mmCIF file of C-alpha atoms in Angstrom:
data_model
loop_
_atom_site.group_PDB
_atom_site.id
_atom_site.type_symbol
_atom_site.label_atom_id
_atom_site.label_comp_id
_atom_site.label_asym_id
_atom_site.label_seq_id
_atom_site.Cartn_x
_atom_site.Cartn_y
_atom_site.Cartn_z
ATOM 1 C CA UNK F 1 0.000 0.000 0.000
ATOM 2 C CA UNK F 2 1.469 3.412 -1.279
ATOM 3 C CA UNK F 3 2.198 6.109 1.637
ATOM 4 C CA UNK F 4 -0.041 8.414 2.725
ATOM 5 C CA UNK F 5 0.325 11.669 4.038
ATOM 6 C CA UNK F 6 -2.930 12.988 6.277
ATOM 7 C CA UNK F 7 -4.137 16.112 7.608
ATOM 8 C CA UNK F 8 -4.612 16.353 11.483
ATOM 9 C CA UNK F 9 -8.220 15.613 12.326
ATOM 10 C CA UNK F 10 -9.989 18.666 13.037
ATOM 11 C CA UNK F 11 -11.683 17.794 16.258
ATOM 12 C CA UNK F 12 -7.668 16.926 18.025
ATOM 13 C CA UNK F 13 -6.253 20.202 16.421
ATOM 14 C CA UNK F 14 -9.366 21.842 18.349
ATOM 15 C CA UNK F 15 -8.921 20.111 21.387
ATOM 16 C CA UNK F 16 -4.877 20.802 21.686
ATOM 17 C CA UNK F 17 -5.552 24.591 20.800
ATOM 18 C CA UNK F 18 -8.641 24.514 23.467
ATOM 19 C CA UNK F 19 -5.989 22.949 25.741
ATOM 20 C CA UNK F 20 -3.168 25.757 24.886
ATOM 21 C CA UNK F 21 -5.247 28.767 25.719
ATOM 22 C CA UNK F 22 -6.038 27.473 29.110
ATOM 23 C CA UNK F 23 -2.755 26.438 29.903
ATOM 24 C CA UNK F 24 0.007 28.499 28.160
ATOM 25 C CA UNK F 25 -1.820 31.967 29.093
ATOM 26 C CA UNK F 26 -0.386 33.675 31.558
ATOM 27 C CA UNK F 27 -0.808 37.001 33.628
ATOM 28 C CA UNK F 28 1.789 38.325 31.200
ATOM 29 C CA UNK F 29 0.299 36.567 27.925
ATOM 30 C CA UNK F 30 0.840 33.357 26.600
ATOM 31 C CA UNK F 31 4.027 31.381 28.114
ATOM 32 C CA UNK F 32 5.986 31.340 24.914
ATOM 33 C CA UNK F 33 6.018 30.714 21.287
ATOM 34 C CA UNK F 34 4.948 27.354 19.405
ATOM 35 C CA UNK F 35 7.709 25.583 18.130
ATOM 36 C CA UNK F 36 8.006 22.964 15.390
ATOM 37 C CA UNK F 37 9.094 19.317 15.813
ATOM 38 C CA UNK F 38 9.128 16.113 14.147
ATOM 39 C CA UNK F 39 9.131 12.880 15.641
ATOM 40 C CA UNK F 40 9.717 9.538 14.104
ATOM 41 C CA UNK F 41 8.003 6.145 15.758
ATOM 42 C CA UNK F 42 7.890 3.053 14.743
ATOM 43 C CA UNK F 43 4.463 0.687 15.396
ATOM 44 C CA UNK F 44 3.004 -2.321 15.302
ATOM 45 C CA UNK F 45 0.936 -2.730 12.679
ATOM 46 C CA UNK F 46 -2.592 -3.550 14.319
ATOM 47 C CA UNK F 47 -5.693 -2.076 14.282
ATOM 48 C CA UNK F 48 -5.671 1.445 17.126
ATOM 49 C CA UNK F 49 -2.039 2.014 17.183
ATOM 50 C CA UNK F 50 -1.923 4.952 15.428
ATOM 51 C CA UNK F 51 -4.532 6.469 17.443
ATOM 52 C CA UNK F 52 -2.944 5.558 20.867
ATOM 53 C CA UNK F 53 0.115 6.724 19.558
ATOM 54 C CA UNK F 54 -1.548 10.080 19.280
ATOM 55 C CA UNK F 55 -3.821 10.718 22.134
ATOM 56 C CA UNK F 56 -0.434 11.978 24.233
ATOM 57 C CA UNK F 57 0.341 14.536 22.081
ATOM 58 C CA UNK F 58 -3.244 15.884 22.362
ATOM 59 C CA UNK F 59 -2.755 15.343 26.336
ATOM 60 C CA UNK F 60 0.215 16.796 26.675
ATOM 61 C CA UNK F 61 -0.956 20.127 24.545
ATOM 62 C CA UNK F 62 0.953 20.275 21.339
ATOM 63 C CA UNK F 63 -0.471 20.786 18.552
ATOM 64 C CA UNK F 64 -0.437 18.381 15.487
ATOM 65 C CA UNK F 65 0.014 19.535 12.006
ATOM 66 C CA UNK F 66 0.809 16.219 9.872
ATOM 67 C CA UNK F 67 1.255 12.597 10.060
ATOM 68 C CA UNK F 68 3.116 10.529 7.394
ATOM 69 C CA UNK F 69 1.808 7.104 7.430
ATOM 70 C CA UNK F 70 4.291 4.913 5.843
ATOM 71 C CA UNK F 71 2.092 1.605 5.602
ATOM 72 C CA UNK F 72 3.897 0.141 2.727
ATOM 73 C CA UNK F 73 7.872 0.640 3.963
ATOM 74 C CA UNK F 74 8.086 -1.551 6.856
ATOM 75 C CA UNK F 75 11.121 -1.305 9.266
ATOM 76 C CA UNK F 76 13.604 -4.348 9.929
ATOM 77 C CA UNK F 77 11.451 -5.709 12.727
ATOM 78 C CA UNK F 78 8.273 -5.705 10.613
ATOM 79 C CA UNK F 79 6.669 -2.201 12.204
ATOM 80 C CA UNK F 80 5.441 0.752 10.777
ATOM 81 C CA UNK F 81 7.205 3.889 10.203
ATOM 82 C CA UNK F 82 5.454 6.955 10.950
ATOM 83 C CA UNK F 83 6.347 10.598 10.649
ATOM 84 C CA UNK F 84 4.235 13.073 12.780
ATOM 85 C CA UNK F 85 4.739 17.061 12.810
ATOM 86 C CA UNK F 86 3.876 18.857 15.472
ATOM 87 C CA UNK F 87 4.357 22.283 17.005
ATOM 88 C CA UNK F 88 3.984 22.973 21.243
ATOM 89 C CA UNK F 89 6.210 25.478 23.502
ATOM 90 C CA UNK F 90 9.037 23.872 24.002
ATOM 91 C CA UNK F 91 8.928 23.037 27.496
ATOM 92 C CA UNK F 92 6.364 20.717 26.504
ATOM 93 C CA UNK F 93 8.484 18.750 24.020
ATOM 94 C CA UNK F 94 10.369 16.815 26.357
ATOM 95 C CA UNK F 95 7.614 15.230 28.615
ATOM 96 C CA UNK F 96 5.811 14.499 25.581
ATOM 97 C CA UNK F 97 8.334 12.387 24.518
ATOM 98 C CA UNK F 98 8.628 10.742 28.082
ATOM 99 C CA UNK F 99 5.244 9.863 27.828
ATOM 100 C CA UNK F 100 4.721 8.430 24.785
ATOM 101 C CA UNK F 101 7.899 6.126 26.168
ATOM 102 C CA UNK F 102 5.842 5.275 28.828
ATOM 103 C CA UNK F 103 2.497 4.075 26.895
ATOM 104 C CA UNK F 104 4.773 1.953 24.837
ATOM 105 C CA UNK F 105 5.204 4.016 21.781
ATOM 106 C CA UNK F 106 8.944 3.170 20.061
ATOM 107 C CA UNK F 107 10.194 6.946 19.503
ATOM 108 C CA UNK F 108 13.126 6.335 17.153
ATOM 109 C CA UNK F 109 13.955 9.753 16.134
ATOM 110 C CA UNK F 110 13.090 13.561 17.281
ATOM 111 C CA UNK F 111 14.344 16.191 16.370
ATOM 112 C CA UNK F 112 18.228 16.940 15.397
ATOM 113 C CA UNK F 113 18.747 18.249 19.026
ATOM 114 C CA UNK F 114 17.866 14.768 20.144
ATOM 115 C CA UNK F 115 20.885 13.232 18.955
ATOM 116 C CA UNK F 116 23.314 15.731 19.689
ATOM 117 C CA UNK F 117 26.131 12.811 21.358
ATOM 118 C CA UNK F 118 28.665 10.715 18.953
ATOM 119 C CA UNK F 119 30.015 7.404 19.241
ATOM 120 C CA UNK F 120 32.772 5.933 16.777
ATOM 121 C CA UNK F 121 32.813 2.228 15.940
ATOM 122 C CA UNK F 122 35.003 0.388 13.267
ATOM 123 C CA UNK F 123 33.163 -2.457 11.573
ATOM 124 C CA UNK F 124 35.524 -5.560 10.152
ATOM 125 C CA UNK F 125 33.829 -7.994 7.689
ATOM 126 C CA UNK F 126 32.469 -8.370 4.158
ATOM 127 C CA UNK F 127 30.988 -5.353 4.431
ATOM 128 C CA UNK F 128 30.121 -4.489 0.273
ATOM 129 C CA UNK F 129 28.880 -7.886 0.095
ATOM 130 C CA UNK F 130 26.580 -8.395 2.504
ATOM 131 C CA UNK F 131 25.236 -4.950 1.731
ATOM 132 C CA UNK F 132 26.265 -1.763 3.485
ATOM 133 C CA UNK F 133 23.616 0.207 2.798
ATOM 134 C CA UNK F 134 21.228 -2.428 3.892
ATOM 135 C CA UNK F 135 23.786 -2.784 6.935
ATOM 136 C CA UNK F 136 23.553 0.998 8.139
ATOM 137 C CA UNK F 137 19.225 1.353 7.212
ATOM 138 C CA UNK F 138 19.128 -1.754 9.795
ATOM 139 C CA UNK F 139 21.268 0.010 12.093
ATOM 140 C CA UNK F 140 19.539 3.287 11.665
ATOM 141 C CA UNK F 141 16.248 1.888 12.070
ATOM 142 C CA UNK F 142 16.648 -0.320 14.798
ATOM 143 C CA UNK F 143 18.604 1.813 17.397
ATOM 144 C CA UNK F 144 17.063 5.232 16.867
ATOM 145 C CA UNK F 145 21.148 6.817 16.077
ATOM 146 C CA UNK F 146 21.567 8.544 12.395
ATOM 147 C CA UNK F 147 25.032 8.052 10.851
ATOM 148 C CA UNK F 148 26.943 11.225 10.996
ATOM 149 C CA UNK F 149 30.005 9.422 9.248
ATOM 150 C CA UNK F 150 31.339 7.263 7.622
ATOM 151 C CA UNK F 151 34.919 6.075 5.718
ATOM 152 C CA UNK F 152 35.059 2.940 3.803
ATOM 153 C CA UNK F 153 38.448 0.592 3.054
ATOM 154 C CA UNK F 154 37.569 -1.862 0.546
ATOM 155 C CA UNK F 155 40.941 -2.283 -1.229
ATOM 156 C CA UNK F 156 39.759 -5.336 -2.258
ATOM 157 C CA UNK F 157 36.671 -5.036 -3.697
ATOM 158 C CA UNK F 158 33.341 -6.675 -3.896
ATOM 159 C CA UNK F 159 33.951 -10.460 -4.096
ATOM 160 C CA UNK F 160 37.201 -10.993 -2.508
ATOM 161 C CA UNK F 161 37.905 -13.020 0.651
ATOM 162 C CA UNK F 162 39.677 -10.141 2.073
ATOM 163 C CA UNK F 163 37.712 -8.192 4.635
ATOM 164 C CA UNK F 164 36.937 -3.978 4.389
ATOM 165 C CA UNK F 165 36.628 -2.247 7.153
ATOM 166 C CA UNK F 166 34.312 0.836 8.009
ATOM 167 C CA UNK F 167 34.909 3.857 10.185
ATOM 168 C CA UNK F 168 31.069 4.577 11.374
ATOM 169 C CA UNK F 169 30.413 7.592 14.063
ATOM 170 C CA UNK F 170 26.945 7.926 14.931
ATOM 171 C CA UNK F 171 24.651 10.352 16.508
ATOM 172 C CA UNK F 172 22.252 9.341 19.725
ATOM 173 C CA UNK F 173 21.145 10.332 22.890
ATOM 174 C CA UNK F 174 23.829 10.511 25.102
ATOM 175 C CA UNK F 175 21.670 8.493 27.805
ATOM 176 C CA UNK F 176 20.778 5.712 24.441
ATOM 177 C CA UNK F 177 24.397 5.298 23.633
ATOM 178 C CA UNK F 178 24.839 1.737 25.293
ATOM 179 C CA UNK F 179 21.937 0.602 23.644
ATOM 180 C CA UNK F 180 22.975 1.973 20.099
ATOM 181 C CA UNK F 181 26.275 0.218 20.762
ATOM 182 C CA UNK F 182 24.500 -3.077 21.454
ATOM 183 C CA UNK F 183 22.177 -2.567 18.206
ATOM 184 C CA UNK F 184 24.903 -2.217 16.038
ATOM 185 C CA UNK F 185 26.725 -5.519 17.577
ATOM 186 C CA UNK F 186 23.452 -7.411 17.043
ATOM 187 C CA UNK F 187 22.922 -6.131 13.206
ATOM 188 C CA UNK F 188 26.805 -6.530 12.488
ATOM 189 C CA UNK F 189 26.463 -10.479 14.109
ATOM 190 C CA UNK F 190 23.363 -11.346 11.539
ATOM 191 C CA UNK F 191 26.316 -10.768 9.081
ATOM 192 C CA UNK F 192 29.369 -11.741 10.601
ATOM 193 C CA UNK F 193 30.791 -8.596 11.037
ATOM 194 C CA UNK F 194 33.114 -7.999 13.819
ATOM 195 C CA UNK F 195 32.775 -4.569 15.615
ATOM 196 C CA UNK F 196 35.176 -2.733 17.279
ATOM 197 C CA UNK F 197 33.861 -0.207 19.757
ATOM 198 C CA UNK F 198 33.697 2.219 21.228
ATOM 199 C CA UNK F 199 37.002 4.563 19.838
ATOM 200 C CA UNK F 200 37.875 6.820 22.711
ATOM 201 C CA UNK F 201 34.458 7.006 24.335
ATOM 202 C CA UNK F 202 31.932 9.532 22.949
ATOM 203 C CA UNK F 203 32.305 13.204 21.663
#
């Protein structure tokens, strides 16, 4: 099934702005000024997950503006992707995120500020021919970390018994770091790639 991209339902965009006049108003105005923000999470597919996945984002007064419902690009672990734009004041942001941790929602990417920490790792193996690209997207989608980096030595080329190696830094959560390292050693085993990590600690 193709993506979709959808409009916020009327009757939740009403109900987070009734929910950001009574709140955000103070003596002096309102508290401070909407910002954007994207999040990424990644769902089962059954019937009422989007929908849970959205009620605290209406509870937690933000505002939503989009949702991109990727229905037809399923991650590694056979979930959906879905992209959701909201705006809120940013104090807001953070215990939104918390809370849709909390009701069980997989938040694999918010923001650029989110992953604002760096960890290096060298990766030893076949990497061209057991797919690279495939190798990082698994990464990538499984841990939550984007790939700030990386530098490839293949002398060898695709086909030969010699192994490449791959100089990878990624991006995370400082606090998610020790689980992005353990992500990337459970992808790299799948394909018999040997990891090296982590190269003097994070940046």
């Amino acid at each position: 099934m193709p993506s979709e991209s959808t409009p916020a339902p009327d009757e939740d965009a009403v109900a987070v702005e009734e929910s950001d006049e009574t709140d955000a108003e103070t003596d002096g105005g309102r508290e401070t000024e909407l910002q954007a923000h994207t999040i990424r999470l990644e769902l089962v597919d059954e019937p009422g997950q989007l929908l849970a996945a959205l009620e605290p984002i209406a509870d937690n007064g933000a505002n939503l503006l989009s949702i991109f419902h990727e229905r037809g690009n399923l991650t590694p672990r056979g979930r959906i992707p879905v992209e959701v734009d909201i705006e809120c004041p940013p104090a807001r942001f953070e215990p939104l995120l918390e809370d849709l941790r909390e009701r069980g929602v997989n938040v694999i990417q918010a923001d650029a500020e989110e992953y604002g920490d760096e960890v290096t790792l060298v990766l030893v193996g076949h990497l061209v021919d057991t797919d690279l690209s495939g190798t990082l997207k698994s990464i990538q989608d499984r841990s939550g970390a984007s790939v700030a980096d990386i530098d490839l030595s293949a002398p060898a080329g695709a086909g030969s018994e010699a192994h490449s190696s791959a100089r990878l830094r990624l991006r995370a959560r400082a606090d998610d770091i020790p689980d992005v390292i353990a992500t990337v050693r459970e992808v790299a085993s799948e394909k018999d790639i040997r990891v090296i990590a982590p190269l003097e600690g994070r940046r």
